[in-house]
GROMACS .gro file of C-alpha atoms in nm:
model
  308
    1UNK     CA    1   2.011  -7.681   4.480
    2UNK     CA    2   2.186  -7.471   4.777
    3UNK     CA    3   2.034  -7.628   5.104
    4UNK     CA    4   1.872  -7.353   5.330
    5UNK     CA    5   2.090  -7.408   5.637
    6UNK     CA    6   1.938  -7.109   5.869
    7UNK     CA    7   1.578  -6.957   5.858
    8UNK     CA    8   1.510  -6.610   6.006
    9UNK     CA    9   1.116  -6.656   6.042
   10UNK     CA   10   0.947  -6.367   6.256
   11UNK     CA   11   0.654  -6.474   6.447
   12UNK     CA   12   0.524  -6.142   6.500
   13UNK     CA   13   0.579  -5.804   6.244
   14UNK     CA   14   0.454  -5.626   6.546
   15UNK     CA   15   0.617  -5.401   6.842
   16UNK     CA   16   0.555  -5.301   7.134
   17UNK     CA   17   0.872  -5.016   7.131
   18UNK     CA   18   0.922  -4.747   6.887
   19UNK     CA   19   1.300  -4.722   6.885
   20UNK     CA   20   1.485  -4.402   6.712
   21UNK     CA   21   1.685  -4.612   6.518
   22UNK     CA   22   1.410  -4.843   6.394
   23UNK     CA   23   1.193  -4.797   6.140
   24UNK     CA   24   0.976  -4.958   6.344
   25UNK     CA   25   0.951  -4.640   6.494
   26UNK     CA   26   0.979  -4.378   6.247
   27UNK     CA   27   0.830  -4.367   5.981
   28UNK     CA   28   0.655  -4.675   6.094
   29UNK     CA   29   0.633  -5.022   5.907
   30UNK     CA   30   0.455  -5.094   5.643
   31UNK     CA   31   0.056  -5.226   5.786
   32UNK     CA   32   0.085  -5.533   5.615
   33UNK     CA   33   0.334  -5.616   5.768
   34UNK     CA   34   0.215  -5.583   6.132
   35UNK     CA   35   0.098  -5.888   6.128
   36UNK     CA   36   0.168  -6.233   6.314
   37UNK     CA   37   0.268  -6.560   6.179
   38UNK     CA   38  -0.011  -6.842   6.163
   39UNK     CA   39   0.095  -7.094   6.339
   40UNK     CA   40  -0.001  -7.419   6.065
   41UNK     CA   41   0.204  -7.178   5.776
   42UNK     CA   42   0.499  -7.165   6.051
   43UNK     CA   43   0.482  -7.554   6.084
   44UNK     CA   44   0.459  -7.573   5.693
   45UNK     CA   45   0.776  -7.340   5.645
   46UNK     CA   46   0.980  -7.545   5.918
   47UNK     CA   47   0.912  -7.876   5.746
   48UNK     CA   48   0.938  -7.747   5.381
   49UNK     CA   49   1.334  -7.650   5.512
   50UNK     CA   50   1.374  -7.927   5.716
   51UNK     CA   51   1.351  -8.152   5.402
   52UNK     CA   52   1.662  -7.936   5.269
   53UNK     CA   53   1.878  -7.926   5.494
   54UNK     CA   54   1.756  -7.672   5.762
   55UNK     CA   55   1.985  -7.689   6.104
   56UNK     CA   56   1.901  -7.347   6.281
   57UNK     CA   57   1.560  -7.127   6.303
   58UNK     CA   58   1.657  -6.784   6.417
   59UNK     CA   59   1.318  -6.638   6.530
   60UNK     CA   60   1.363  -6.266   6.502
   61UNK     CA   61   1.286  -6.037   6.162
   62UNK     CA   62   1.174  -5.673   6.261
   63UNK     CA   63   0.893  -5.756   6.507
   64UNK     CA   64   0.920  -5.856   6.873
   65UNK     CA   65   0.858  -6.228   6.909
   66UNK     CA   66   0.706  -6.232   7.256
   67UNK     CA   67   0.464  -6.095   7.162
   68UNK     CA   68   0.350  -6.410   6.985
   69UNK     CA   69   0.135  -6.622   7.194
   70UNK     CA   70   0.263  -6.924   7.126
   71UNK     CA   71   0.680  -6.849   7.103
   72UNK     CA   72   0.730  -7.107   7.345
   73UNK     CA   73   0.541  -7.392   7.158
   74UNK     CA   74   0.723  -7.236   6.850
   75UNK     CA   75   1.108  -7.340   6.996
   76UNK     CA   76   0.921  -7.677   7.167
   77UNK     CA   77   0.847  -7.752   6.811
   78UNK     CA   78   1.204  -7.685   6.633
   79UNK     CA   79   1.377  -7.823   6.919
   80UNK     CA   80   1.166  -8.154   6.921
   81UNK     CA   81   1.339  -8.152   6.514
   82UNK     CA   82   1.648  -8.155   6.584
   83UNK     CA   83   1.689  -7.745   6.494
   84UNK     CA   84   1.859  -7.501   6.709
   85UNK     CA   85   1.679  -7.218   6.825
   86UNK     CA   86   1.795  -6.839   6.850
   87UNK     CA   87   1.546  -6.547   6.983
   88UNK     CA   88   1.590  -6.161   6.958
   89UNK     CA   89   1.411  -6.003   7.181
   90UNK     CA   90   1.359  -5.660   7.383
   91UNK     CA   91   1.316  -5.858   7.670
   92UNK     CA   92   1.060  -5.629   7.833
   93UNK     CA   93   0.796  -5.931   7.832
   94UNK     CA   94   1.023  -6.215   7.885
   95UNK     CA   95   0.855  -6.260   8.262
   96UNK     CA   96   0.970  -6.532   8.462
   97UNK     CA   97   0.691  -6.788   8.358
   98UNK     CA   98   0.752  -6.710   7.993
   99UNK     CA   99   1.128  -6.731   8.047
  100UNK     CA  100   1.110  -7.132   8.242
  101UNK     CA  101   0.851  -7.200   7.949
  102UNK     CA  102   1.140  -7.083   7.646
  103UNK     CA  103   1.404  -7.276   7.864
  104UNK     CA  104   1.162  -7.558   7.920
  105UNK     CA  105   1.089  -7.578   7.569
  106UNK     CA  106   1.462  -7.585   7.420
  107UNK     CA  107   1.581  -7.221   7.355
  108UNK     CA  108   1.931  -7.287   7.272
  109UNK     CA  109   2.048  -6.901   7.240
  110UNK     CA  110   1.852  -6.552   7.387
  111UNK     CA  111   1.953  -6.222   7.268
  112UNK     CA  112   1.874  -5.921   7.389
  113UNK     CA  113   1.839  -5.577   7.192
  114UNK     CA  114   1.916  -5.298   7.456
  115UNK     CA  115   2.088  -4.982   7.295
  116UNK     CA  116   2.146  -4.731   7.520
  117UNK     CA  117   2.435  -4.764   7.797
  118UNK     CA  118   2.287  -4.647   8.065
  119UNK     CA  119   1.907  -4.525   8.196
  120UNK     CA  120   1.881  -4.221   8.010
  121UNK     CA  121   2.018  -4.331   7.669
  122UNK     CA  122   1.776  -4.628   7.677
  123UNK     CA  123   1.522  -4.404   7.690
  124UNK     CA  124   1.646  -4.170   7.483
  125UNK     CA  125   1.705  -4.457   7.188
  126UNK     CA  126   1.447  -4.728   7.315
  127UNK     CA  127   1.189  -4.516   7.359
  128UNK     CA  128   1.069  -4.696   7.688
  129UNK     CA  129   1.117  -4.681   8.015
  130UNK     CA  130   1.184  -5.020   8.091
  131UNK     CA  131   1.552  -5.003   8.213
  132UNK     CA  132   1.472  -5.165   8.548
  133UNK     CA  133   1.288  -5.401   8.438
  134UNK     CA  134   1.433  -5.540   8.138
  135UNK     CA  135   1.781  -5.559   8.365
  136UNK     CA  136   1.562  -5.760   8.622
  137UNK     CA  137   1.411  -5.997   8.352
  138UNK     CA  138   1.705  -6.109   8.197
  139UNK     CA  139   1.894  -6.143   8.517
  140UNK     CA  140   1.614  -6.393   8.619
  141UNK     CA  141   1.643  -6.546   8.294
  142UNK     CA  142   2.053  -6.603   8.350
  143UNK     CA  143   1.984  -6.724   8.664
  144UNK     CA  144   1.823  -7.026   8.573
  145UNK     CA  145   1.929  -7.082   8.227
  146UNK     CA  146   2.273  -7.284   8.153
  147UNK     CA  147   2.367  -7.062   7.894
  148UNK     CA  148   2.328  -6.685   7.943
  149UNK     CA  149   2.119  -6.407   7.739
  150UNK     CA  150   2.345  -6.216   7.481
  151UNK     CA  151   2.291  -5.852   7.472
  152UNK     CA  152   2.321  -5.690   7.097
  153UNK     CA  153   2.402  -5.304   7.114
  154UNK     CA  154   2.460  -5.005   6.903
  155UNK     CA  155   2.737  -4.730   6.921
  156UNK     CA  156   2.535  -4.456   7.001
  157UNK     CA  157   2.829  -4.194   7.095
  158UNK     CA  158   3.063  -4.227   6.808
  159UNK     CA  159   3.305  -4.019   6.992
  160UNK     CA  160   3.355  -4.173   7.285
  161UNK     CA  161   3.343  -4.536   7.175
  162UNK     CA  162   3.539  -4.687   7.413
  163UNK     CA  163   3.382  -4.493   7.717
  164UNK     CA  164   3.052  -4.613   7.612
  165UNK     CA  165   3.177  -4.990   7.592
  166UNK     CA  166   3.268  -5.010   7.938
  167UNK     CA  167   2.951  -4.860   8.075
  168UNK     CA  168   2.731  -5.096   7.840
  169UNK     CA  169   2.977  -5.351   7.969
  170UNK     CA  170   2.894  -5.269   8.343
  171UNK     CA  171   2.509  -5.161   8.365
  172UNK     CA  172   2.407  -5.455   8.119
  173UNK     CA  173   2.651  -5.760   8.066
  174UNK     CA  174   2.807  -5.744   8.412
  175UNK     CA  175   2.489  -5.660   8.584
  176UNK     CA  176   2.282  -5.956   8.483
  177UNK     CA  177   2.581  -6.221   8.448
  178UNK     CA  178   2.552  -6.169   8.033
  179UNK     CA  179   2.737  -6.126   7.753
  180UNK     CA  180   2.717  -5.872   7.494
  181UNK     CA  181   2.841  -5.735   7.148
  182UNK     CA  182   2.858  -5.407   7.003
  183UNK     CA  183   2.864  -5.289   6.695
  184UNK     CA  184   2.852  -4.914   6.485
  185UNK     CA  185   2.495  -4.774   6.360
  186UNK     CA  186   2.414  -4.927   6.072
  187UNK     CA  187   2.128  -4.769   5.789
  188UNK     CA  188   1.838  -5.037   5.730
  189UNK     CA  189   1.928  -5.053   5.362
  190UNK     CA  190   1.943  -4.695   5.294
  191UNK     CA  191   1.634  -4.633   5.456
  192UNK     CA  192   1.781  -4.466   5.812
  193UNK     CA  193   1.991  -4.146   5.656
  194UNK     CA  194   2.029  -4.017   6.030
  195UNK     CA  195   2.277  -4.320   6.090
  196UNK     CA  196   2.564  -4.194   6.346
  197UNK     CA  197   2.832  -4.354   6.226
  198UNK     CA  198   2.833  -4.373   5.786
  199UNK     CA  199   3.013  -4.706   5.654
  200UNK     CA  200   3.236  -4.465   5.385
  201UNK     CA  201   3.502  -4.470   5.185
  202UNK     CA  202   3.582  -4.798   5.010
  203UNK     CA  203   3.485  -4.933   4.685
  204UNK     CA  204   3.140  -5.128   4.659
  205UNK     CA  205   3.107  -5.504   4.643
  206UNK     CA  206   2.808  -5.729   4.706
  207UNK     CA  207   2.731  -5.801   5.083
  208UNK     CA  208   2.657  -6.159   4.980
  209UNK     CA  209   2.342  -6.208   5.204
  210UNK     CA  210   2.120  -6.346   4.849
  211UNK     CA  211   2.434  -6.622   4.810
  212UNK     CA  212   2.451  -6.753   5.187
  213UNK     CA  213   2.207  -7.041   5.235
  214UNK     CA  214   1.997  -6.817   5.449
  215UNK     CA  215   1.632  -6.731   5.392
  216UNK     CA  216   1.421  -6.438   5.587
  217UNK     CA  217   1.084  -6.503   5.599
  218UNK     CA  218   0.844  -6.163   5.710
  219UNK     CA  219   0.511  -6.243   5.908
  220UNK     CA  220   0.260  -6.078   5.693
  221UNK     CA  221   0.312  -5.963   5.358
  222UNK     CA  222   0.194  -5.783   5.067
  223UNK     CA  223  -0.189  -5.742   5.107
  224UNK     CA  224  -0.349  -5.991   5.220
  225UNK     CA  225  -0.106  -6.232   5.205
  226UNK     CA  226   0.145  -6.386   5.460
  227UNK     CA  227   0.484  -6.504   5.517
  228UNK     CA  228   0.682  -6.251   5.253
  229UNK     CA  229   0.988  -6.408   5.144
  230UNK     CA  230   1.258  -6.091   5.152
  231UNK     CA  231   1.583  -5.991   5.042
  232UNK     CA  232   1.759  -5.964   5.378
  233UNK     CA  233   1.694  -5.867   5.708
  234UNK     CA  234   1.848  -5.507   5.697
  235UNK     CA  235   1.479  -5.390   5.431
  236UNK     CA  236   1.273  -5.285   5.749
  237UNK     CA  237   1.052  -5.016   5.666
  238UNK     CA  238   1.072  -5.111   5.278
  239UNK     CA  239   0.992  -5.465   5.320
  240UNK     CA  240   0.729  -5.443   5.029
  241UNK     CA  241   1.024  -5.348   4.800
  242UNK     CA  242   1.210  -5.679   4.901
  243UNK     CA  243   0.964  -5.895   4.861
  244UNK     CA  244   1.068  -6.236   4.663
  245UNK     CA  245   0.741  -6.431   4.718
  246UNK     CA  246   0.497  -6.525   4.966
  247UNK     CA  247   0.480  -6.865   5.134
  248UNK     CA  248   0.113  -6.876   5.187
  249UNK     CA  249   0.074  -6.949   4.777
  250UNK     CA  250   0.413  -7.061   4.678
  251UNK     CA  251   0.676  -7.313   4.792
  252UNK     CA  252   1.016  -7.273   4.981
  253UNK     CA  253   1.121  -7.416   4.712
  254UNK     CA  254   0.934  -7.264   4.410
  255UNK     CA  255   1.078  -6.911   4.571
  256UNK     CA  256   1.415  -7.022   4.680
  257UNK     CA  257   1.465  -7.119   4.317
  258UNK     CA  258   1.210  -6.856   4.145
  259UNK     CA  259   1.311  -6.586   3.877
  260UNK     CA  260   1.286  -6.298   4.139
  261UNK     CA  261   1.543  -6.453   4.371
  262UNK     CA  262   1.751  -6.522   4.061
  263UNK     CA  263   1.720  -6.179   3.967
  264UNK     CA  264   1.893  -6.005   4.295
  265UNK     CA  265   2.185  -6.308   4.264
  266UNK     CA  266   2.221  -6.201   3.930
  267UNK     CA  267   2.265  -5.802   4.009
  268UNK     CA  268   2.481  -5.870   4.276
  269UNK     CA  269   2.680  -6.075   4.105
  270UNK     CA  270   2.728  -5.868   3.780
  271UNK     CA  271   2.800  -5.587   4.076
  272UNK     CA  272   2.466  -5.419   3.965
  273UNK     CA  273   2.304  -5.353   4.325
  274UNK     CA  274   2.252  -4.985   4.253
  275UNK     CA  275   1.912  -5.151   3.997
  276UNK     CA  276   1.782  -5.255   4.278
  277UNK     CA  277   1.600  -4.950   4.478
  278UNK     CA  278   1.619  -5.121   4.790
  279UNK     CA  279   2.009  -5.202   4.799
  280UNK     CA  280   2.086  -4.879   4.604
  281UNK     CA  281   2.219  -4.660   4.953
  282UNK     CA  282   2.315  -4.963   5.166
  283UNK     CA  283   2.619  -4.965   5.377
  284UNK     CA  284   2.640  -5.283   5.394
  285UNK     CA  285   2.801  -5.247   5.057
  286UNK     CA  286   3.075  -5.124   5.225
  287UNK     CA  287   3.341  -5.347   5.385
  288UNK     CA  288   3.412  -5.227   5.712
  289UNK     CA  289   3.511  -5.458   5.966
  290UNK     CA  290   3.622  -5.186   6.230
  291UNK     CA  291   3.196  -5.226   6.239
  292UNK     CA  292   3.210  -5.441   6.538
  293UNK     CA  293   3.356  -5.253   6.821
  294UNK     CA  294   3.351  -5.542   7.033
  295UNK     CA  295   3.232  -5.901   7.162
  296UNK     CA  296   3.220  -6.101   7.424
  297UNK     CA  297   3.329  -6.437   7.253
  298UNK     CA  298   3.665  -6.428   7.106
  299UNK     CA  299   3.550  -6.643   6.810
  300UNK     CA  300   3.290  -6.349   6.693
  301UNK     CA  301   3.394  -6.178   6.382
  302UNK     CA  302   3.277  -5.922   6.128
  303UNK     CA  303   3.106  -6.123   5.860
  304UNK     CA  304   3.058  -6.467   6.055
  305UNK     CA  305   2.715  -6.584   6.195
  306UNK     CA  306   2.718  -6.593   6.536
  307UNK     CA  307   2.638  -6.825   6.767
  308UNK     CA  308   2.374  -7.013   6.527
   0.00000   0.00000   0.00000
């Protein structure tokens, strides 16, 4: 059996932003899905992985994780297992209790989702107005952490790419003493037409997420049920479509190895992803490794997991 290696659980499938290139934000998720992680089914899904192999819990999905009471105790109890810990976050709650308690607690790696390079294209794309004090958070965070908050961004000026680079570069990175990467629009598995900059122009093949030993694990589910097992992280707003089980009545294992897993390996690799409604319309179909405009850490690279 592949070992699961890296688990993208979200804590919460809420948000407290409605970004314009989220589906979060329009048309909304799916209510099912707005729901938050119990905490004895996270503990279950940790130790189910940990007895195959798991090194690295990335706790992020399509929800914003501070929201989650208990996100601290959450890394506390990967990093007391021997897992390293990622978080995504907007950053607009990470206050400086909650950012000593993450630290405190083991947080190996914080990234921050900021799109906009300066105050009025956050706005305009975040849909907040929380420039000030998301810059202010995360430069208290950097302050006392020994490893400094990453800062994730989309190309939102397609025509002036390199312009926008070096003002993300000053009024985020530079400001707060972080680092950052940047990277062209991409369409939430078909399900963001509106995308600024279209991944065209070269012949198909699979994007490989369903082979890597990587599993994403939603917060709620279909129904009543909780802890939807989906295709990748990229089926926002369509997450019912994706779903390969639920880990409140099945296994890591029974779903990891189940016929509807084995069913999108198969398509992909018999190159039929255009049966499957969900990947039919993805760009990630596409190769295009002129995708990531630019990073920080010289050893980043289009197709490589970062950091974790």
């Amino acid at each position: 059996m592949t070992l699961i290696k890296t688990l993208d659980i979200e804590l919460s499938g809420a948000c407290n932003y409605t970004c314009a290139m989220c589906p979060q934000g329009d048309p909304g998720r799916e209510t099912s899905f707005l729901k938050n992680m119990p905490w004895d089914l996270f503990v279950s899904v940790i130790d189910q992985c940990r007895d195959i192999g798991l090194e690295r819990v990335r706790l992020h999905g399509s929800g914003e994780p501070l929201l989650y009471k208990r996100v601290a105790d959450a890394v506390d109890y990967c990093h007391k297992h021997g897992l390293q810990t990622l978080i995504t976050t907007n950053a607009s709650r990470l206050t400086k209790q909650l950012s000593h308690d993450l630290i405190n607690s083991g947080l190996d790696h914080l990234t921050v989702s900021a799109i906009g390079s300066n105050r009025e294209k956050y706005l305009e794309w975040m849909k907040a107005d929380c420039y000030d004090l998301v810059r202010d958070n995360v430069s208290y965070y950097n302050e006392i952490s020994h490893r400094p908050a990453h800062f994730y961004h989309l190309i939102t000026q397609p025509d002036h790419v390199e312009a926008e680079i070096n003002e993300y570069k000053k009024n985020w990175s530079d400001h707060t003493g972080g680092t950052c990467e940047i990277w062209h629009m991409h369409n939430w598995s078909g399900n963001w037409p509106n995308r600024i900059w279209p991944r065209l122009g070269r012949e198909q093949r699979s994007c490989g997420r369903m082979f890597e030993p990587v599993m994403v694990v939603r917060a709620g589910g279909i129904a009543q049920h909780r802890g939807a097992v989906v295709a990748c992280c990229m089926v926002l707003g369509q997450d019912s479509e994706a779903v390969l089980g639920h880990l409140d009545e099945q296994s890591v294992v029974e779903i990891w190895q189940g016929a509807k897993y084995q069913q999108l390996r198969d398509a992909h690799d018999q190159k039929r992803w255009n049966d499957i409604r969900y990947c039919r319309g993805c760009d990630q179909l596409y190769d295009q490794p002129d995708s990531l405009v630019y990073s920080s850490h010289a050893d980043s690279r289009y197709g490589r997991i970062k950091f974790l």
